[in-house]
Coordinates of C-alpha atoms and ligand atoms in Angstrom, one line a residue:
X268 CA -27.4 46.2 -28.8
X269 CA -25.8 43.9 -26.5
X270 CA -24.2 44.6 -23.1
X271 CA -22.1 42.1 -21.9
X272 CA -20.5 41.4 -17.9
X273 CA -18.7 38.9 -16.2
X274 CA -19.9 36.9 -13.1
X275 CA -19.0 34.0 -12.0
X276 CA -19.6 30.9 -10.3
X277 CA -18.6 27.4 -8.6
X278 CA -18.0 24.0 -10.3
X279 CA -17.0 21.7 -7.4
X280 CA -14.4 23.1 -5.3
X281 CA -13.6 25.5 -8.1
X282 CA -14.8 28.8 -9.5
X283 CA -14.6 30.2 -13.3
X284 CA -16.1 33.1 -14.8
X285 CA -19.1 33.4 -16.6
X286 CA -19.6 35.6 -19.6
X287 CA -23.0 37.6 -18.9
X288 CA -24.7 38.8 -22.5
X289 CA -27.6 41.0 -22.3
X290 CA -30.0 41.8 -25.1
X291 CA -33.3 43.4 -24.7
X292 CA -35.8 45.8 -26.4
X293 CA -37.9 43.9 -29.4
X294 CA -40.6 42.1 -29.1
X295 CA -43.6 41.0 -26.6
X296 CA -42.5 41.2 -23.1
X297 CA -40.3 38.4 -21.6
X298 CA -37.6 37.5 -19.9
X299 CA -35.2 34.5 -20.4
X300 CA -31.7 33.0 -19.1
X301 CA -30.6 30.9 -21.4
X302 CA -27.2 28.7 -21.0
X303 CA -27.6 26.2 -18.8
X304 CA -28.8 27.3 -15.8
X305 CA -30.1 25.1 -12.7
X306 CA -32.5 25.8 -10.6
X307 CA -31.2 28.5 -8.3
X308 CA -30.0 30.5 -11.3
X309 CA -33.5 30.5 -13.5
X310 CA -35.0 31.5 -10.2
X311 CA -32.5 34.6 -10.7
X312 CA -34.8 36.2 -13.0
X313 CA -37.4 36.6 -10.1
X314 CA -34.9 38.0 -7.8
X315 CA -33.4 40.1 -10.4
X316 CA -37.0 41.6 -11.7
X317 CA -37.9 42.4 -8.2
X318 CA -34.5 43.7 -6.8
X319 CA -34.0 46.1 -10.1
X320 CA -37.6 47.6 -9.8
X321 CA -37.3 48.1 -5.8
X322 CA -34.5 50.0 -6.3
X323 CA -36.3 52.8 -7.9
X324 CA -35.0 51.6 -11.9
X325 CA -37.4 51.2 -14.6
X326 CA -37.5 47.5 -16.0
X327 CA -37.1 47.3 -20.3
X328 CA -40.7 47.0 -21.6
X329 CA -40.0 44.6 -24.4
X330 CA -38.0 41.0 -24.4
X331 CA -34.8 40.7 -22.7
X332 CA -32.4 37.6 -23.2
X333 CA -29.6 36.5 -20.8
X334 CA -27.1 34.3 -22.4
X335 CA -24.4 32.9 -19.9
X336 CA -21.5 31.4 -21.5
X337 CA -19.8 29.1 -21.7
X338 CA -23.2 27.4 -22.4
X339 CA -22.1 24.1 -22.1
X340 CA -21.7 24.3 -18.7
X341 CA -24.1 23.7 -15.9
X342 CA -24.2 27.0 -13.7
X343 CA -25.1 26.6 -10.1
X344 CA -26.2 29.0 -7.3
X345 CA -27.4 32.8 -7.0
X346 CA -23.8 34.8 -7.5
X347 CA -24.7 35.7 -10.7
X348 CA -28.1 38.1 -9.7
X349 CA -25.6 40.9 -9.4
X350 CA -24.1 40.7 -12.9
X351 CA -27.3 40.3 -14.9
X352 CA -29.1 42.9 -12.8
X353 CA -25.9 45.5 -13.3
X354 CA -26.1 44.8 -17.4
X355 CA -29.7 44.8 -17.6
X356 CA -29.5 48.2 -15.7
X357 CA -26.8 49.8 -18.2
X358 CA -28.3 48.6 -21.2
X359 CA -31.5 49.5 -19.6
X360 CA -30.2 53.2 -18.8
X361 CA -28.3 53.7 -22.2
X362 CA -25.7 56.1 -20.6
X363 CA -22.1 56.1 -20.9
X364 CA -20.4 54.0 -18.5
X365 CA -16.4 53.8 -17.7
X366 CA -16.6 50.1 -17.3
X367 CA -13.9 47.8 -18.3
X368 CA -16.2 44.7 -18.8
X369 CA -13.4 42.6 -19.3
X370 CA -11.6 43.2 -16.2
X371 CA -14.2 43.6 -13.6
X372 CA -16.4 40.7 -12.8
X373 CA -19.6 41.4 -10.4
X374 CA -20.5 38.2 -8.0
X375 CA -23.6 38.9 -5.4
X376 CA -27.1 37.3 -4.8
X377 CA -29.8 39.3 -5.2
X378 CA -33.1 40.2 -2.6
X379 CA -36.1 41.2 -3.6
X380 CA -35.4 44.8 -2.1
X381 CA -31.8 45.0 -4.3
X382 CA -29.6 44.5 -0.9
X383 CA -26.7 42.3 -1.7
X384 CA -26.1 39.0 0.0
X385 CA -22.8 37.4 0.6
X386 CA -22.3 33.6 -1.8
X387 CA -21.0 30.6 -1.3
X388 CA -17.5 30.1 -2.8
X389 CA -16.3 33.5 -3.1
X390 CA -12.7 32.5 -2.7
X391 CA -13.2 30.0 -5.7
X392 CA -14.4 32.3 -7.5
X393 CA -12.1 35.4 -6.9
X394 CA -9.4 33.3 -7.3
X395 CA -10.5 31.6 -10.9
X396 CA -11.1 35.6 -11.9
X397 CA -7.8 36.4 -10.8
X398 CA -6.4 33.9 -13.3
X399 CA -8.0 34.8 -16.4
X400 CA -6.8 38.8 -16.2
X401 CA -9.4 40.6 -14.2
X402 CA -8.2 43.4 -12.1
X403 CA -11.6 44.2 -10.5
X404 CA -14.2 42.8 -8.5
X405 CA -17.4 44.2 -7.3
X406 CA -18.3 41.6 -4.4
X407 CA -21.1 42.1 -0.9
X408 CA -19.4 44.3 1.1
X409 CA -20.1 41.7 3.8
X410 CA -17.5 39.7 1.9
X411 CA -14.4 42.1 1.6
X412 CA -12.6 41.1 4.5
X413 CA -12.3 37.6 3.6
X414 CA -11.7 38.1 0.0
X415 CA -9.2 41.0 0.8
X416 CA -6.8 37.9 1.5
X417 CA -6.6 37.4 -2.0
X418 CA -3.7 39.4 -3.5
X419 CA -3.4 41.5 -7.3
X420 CA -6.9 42.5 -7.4
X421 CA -9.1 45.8 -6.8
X422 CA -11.9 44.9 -4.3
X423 CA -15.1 47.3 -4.1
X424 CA -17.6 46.1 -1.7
X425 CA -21.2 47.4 -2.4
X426 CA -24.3 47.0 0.3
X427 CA -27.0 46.5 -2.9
X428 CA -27.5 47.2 -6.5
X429 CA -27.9 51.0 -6.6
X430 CA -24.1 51.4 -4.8
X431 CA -23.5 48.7 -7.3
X432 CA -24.7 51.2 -10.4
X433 CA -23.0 54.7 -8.9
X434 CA -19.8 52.4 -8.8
X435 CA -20.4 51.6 -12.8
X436 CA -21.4 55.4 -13.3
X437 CA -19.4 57.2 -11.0
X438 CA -16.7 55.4 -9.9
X439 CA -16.7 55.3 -6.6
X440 CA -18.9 54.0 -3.0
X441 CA -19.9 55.4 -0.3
X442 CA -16.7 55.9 2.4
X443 CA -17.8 52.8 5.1
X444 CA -15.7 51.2 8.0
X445 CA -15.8 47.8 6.6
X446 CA -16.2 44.7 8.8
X447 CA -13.5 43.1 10.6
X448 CA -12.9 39.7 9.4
X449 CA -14.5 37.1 11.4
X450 CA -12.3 34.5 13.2
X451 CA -14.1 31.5 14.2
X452 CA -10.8 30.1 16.0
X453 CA -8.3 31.2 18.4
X454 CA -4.8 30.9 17.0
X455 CA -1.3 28.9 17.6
X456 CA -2.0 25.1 18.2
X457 CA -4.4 26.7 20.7
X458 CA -6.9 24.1 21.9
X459 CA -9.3 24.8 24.6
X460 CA -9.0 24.7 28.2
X461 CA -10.8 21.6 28.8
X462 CA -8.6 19.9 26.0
X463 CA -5.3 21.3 27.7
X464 CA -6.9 19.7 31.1
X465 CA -7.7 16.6 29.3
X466 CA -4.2 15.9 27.9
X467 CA -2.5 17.1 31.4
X468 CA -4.6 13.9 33.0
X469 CA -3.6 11.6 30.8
X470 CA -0.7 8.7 31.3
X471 CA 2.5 8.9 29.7
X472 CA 1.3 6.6 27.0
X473 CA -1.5 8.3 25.9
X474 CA 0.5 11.7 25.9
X475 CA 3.3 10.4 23.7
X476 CA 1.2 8.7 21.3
X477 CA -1.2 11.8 21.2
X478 CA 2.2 13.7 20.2
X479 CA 3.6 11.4 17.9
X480 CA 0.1 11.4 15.5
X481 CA 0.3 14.8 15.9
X482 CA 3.5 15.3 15.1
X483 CA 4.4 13.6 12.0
X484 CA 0.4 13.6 10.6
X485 CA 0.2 9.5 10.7
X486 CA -2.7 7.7 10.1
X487 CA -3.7 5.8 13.6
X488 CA -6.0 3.3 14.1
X489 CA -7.2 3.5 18.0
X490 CA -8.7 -0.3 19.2
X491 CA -10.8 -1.0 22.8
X492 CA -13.3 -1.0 24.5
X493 CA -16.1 1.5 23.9
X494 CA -16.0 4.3 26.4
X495 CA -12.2 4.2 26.8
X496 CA -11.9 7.7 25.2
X497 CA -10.4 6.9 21.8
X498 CA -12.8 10.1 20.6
X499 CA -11.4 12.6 22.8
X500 CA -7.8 11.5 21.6
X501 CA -8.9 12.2 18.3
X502 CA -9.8 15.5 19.4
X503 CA -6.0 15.8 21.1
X504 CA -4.4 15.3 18.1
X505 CA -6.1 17.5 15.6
X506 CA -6.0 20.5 18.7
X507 CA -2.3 19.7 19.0
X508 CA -1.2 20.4 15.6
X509 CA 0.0 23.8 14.3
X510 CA -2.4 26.1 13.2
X511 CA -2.9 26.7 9.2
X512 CA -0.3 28.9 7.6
X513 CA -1.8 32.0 5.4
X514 CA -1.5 29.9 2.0
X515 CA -3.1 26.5 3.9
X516 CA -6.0 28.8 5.0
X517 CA -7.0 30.2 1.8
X518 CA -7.0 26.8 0.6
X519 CA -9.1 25.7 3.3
X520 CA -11.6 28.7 3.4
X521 CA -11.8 28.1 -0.3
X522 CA -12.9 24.2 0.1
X523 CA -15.4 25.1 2.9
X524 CA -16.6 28.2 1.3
X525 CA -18.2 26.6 -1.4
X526 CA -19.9 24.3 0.7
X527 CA -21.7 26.9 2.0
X528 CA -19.9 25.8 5.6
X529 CA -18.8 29.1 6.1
X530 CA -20.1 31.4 3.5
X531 CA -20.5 34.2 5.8
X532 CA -17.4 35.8 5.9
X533 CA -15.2 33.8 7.6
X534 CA -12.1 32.4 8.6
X535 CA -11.0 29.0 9.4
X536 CA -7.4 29.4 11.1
X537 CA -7.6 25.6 13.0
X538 CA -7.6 22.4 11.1
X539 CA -10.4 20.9 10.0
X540 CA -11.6 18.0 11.8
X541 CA -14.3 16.1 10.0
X542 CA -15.9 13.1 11.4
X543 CA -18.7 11.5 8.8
X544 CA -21.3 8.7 10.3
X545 CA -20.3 5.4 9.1
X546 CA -23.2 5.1 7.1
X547 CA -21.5 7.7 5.1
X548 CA -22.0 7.0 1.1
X549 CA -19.0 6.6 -1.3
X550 CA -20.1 9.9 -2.5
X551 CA -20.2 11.6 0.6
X552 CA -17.0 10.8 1.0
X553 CA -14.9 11.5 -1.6
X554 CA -17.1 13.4 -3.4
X555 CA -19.5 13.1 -6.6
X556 CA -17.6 13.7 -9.6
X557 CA -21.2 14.2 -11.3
X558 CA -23.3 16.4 -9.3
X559 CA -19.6 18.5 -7.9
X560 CA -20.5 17.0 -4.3
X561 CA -17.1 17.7 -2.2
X562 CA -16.7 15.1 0.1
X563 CA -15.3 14.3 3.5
X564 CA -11.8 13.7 2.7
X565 CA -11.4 16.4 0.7
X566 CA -13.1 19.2 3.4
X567 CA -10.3 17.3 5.7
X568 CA -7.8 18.3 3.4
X569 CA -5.1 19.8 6.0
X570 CA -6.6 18.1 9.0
X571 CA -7.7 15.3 10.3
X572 CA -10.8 12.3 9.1
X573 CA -12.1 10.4 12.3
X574 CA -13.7 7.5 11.5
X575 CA -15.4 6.1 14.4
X576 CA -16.2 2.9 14.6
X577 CA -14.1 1.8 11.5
X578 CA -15.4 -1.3 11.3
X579 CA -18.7 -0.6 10.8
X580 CA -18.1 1.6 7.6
X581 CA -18.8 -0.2 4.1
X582 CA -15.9 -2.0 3.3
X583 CA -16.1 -1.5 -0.1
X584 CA -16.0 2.4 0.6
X585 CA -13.1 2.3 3.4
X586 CA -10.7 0.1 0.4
X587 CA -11.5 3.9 -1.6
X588 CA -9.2 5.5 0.6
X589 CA -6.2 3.5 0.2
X590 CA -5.8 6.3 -3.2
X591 CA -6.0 9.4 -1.5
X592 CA -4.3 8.3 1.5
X593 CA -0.8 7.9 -0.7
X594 CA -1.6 10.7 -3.0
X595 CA -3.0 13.1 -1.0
X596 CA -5.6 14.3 -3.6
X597 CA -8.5 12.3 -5.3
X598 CA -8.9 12.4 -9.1
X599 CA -12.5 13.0 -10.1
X600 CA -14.6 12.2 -13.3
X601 CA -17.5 15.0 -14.5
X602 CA -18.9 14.9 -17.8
X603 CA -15.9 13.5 -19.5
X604 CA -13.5 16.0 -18.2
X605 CA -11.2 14.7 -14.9
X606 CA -11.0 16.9 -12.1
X607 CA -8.4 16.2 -9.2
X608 CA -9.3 17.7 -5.7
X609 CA -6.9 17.8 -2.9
X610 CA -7.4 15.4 0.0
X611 CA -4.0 15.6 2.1
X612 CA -6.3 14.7 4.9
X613 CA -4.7 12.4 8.5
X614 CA -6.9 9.5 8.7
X615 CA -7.7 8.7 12.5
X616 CA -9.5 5.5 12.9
X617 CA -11.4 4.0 16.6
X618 CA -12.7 0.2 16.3
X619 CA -13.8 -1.7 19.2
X620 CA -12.9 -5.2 19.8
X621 CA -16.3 -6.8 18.4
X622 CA -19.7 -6.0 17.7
X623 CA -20.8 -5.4 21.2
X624 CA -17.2 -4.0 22.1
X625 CA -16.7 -6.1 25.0
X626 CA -14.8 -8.8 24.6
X627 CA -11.6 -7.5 26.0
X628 CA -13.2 -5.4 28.6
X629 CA -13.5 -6.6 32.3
X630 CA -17.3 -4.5 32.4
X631 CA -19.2 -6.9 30.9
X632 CA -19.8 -10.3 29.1
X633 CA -19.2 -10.6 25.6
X634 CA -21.6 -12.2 23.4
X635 CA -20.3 -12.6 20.3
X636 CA -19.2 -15.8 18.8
X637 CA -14.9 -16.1 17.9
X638 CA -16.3 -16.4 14.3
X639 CA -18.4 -13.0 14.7
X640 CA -15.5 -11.2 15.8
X641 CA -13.3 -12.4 13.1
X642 CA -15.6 -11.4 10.7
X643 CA -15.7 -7.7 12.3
X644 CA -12.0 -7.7 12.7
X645 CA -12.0 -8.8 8.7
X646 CA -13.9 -5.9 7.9
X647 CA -10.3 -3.6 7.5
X648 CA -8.4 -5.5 4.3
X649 CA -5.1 -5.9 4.7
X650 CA -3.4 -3.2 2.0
X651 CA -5.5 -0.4 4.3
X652 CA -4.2 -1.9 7.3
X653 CA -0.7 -1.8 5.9
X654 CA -1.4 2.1 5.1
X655 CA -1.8 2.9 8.8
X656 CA 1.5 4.3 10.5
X657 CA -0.1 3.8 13.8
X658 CA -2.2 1.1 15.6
X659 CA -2.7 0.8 19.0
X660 CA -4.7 -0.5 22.2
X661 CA -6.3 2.1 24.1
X662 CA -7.2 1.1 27.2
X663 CA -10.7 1.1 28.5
X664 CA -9.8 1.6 32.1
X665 CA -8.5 4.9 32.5
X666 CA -10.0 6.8 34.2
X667 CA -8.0 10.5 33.2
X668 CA -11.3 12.0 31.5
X669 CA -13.0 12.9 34.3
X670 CA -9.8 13.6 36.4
X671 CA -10.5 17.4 38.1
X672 CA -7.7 17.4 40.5
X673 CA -5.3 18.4 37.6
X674 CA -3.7 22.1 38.7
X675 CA -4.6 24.2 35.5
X676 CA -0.8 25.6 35.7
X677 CA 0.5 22.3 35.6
X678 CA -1.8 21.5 33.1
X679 CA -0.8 24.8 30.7
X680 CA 3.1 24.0 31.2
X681 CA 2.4 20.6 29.9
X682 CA 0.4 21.7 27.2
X683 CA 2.5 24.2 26.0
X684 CA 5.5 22.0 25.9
X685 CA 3.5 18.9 24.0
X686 CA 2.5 22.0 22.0
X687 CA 6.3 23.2 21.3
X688 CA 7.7 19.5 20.3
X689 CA 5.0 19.1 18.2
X690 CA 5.9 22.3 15.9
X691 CA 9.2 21.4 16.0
X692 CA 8.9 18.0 14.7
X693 CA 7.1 19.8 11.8
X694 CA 9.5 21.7 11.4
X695 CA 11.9 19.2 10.9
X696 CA 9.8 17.1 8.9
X697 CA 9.2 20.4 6.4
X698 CA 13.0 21.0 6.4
X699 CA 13.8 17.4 5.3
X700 CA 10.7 17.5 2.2
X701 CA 12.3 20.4 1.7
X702 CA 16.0 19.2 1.3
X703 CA 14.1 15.9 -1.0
X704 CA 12.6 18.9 -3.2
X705 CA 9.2 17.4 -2.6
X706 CA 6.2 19.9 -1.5
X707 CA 5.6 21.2 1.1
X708 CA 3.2 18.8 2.4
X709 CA 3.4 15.7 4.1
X710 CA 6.5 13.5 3.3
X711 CA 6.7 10.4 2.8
X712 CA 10.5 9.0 2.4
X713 CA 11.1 6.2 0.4
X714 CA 13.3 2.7 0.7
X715 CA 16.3 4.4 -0.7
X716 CA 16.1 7.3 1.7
X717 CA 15.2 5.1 4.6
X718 CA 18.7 3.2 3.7
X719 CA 20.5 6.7 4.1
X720 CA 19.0 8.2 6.7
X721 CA 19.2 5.0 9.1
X722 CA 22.6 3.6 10.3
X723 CA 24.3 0.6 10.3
X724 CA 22.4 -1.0 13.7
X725 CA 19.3 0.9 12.7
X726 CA 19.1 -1.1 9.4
X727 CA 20.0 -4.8 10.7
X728 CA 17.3 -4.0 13.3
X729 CA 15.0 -3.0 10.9
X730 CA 15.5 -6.2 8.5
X731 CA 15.2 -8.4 11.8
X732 CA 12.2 -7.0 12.5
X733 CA 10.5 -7.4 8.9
X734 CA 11.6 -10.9 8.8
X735 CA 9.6 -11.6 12.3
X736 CA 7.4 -9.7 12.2
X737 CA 6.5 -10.3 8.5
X738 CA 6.5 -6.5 7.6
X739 CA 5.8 -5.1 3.9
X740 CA 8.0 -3.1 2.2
X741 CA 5.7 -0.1 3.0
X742 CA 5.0 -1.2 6.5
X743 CA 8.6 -1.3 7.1
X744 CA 9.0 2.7 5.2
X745 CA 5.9 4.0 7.6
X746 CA 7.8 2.7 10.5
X747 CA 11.2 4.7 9.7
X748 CA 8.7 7.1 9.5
X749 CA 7.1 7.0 12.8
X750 CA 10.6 6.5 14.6
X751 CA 11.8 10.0 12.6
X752 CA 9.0 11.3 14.2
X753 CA 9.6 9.9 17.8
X754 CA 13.2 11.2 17.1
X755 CA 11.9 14.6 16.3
X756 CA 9.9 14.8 19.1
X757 CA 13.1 14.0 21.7
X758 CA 15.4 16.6 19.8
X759 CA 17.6 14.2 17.5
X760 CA 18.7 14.6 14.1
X761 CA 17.5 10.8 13.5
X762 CA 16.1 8.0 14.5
X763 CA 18.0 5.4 16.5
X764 CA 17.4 1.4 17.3
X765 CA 15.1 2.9 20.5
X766 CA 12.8 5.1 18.0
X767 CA 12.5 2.2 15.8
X768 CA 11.6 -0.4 18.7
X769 CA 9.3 2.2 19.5
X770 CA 7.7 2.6 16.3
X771 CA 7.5 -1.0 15.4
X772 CA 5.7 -1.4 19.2
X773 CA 3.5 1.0 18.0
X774 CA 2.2 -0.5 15.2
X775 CA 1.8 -3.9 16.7
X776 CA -1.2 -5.2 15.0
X777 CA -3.5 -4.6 17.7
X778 CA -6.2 -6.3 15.6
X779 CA -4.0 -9.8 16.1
X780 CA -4.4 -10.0 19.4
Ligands
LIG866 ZN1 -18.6 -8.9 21.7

């Protein structure tokens, strides 16, 4: 006889079930998974041997074969300990059981004792279930809360196999308060007190370009001196932003959770801010299409990727980005079969002036040779320059870090009012992707909308400007885009000839000078 059970598991950022077929009885005792299973899963037999006879069940005496299918396809990690110890168990047992197999799937790691441990992409996986009809999921009860965010499915948490088995038999679980879900952040565009002191001691400039990235999501590249606080503006921007909507979230928690990054039940309500070493690999950063590896720009999918020191990143990786950064997703290759992940992510870059960072600063003497900090400067190519919204000086100088005269009052108003223009210039910007009928992500308006949306003066000032300053086509479109933005930010409808002089100061080439 053979008892079959669905589990699941996680391919890259996604989950899909796993058909669990049980067979035991004849033969000389042994005990295989077959189906290709890594590491982590053939270890499962181990786990599962142990947990099912520590929890007081006898074990079959003869040969028992666990096929996982579809058996073409690599399965990774523990979750599927519950599901072969539950149908070894029934078949094991031989009593009836009211068990739908087809629309309950069981996901758990195993320990030796039979307690249940929580897995790594539960959202993934919950969410694949969901799509191929199962109504039912038997999950760690550690789990529930953050799975409970998932709608159209029946969640019973279980502490460890035995609760697992009365479940199957009986029905039901023992009556439990079940954890409260675990926030890791506080909410609304919240940032910390320090950050809300920061920004108050900041100049003017700082605060309205710190508002500006954050408003409209544009990529920035920060240039100066080391030690002028490019990092902490960085920090500003993400902290600024609006925190994650319900859907955004379970996106989010779904990309970090099968990482592993927060496996244990928890929430992510802030954007992610991800900020790799530069010597970062191509694959750690947008991922390995081979071994599933999710990269940087994908876990900064709804947030921000600081890249520090820009310059010092591998060229050939940095051109990579230019992709995602106008789709907002990155299209993968695995075994023949392509895979797209999303990667909607803000790029925020810092470079210093040369090597040794000092050859615009008044601290020090700069070494470098003019043709040593051409070739650094030259380490950006031009088509990713041209797909940054954004590039400024930042100036060294300042002093506004360490600033602790700032009254924390002051310093909330300030805060809370960056805070305020900020969602409303998302709003806005939502409204009119909205109106395009594009998505609800970020938008990017086009040559024929730019020619609307700006008038008359707007538009000669606009084809002034390309012709002197020798601006793309796509240069000129990220510039509307950035005045919009600026518009937003002051409360108008669009963007006049002082928005766009703005914008185009903005993105002054600060490598040029
Ligand atoms: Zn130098």
């Amino acid at each position: 006889m053979v008892t079959r059970i669905r589990g699941g598991t996680v391919d890259g950022i996604d989950g899909f079930d796993v058909l669990v077929e049980i067979d035991a009885g004849r033969g000389l005792p042994a005990f295989h998974i077959v189906g290709l299973p890594n590491a982590a899963v053939r270890e499962s037999r181990e786990r599962v041997m142990a947990a099912v006879r520590n929890s007081g069940r006898s074990w079959p005496t003869g040969r028992v074969v666990v096929s996982l299918a579809p058996a073409d396809v690599r399965k990774e990690g523990a979750s599927l300990d519950l599901a072969i110890a539950v149908g070894i168990c029934i078949q094991q047992e031989a009593q009836p059981v009211a068990l739908d197999w087809r629309r309950t799937v069981f996901l758990g790691e195993l320990s030796l004792s039979g307690t249940l441990r929580p897995v790594r992409g539960v959202l993934a996986m919950i969410k694949s279930v969901r799509e191929s009809g199962c109504t039912r999921c038997v999950l760690p009860s550690l789990q529930l809360p953050d799975a409970k965010r998932i709608q159209g499915l029946e969640f019973v948490g279980v502490h460890n196999l035995n609760e697992a088995l009365d479940w199957v038999r009986y029905g039901r679980v023992p009556a439990r308060d079940s954890p409260p879900a675990v926030c890791i952040d506080s909410g609304h565009g919240a940032g910390s007190e320090g950050d809300r002191r920061l920004f108050a001691s900041m100049g003017e400039a700082e605060q309205r370009l710190i508002q500006v990235a954050a408003g409209g999501r544009h990529h920035l590249l920060m240039h100066g001196a080391p030690g002028g606080g490019k990092t902490s503006l960085a920090r500003l921007i993400g902290a600024l932003q609006p925190v994650l909507t319900e859907p955004e979230a379970l996106e989010v928690n779904r990309i970090h959770g099968v990482t592993g990054l927060n496996a244990r039940a928890s929430s992510l309500t802030t954007r992610p801010f991800r900020a790799p070493h530069h010597s970062v690999t191509r694959g750690g950063l947008l991922g390995l299409g081979v071994s599933g590896q999710v990269g940087e720009i994908t876990l900064a999918h709804l947030g921000v990727l600081f890249l520090d020191e820009i310059a010092e990143f591998s060229p050939a990786v940095l051109d990579l980005l230019r992709e995602p950064m106008e789709t907002g997703q990155i299209v993968m290759s695995r075994s023949g079969r392509h895979r797209i992940w999303p990667s909607d992510f803000q790029l925020i870059a810092a470079m210093n002036p040369c090597r040794c960072g000092l050859s615009t600063s008044s601290r020090g003497h700069c070494r470098c040779t003019a043709l040593e900090i051409a070739r650094y400067r030259n380490r950006l190519s031009g088509p990713l320059l041209d797909r940054l919204d954004l590039m400024t000086d930042v100036d060294g100088d300042c002093s506004w870090s360490l600033d602790e005269s700032c009254d924390p009052r002051s310093a909330e108003r300030r805060w809370t009012e960056a805070s305020g223009r900020v969602q409303g210039t998302w709003q806005r910007w939502r409204r009119l992707a909205a109106a395009q009928g594009g998505s609800e992500g970020r938008f990017i308006p086009d040559l024929d909308f730019c020619r609307n949306w700006l008038d008359a003066d707007c538009r000669d000032y606009l084809d002034q400007a390309r012709s002197s300053l020798g601006l793309s086509v796509r240069g000129a479109i990220r510039s509307v885009a950035v005045a919009g933005t600026l518009a937003f930010l002051d409360d108008h409808r669009r963007p006049d000839s002082g928005h766009l002089a703005e914008a185009l100061s903005l993105r002054s080439d600060a490598l040029s000078t």
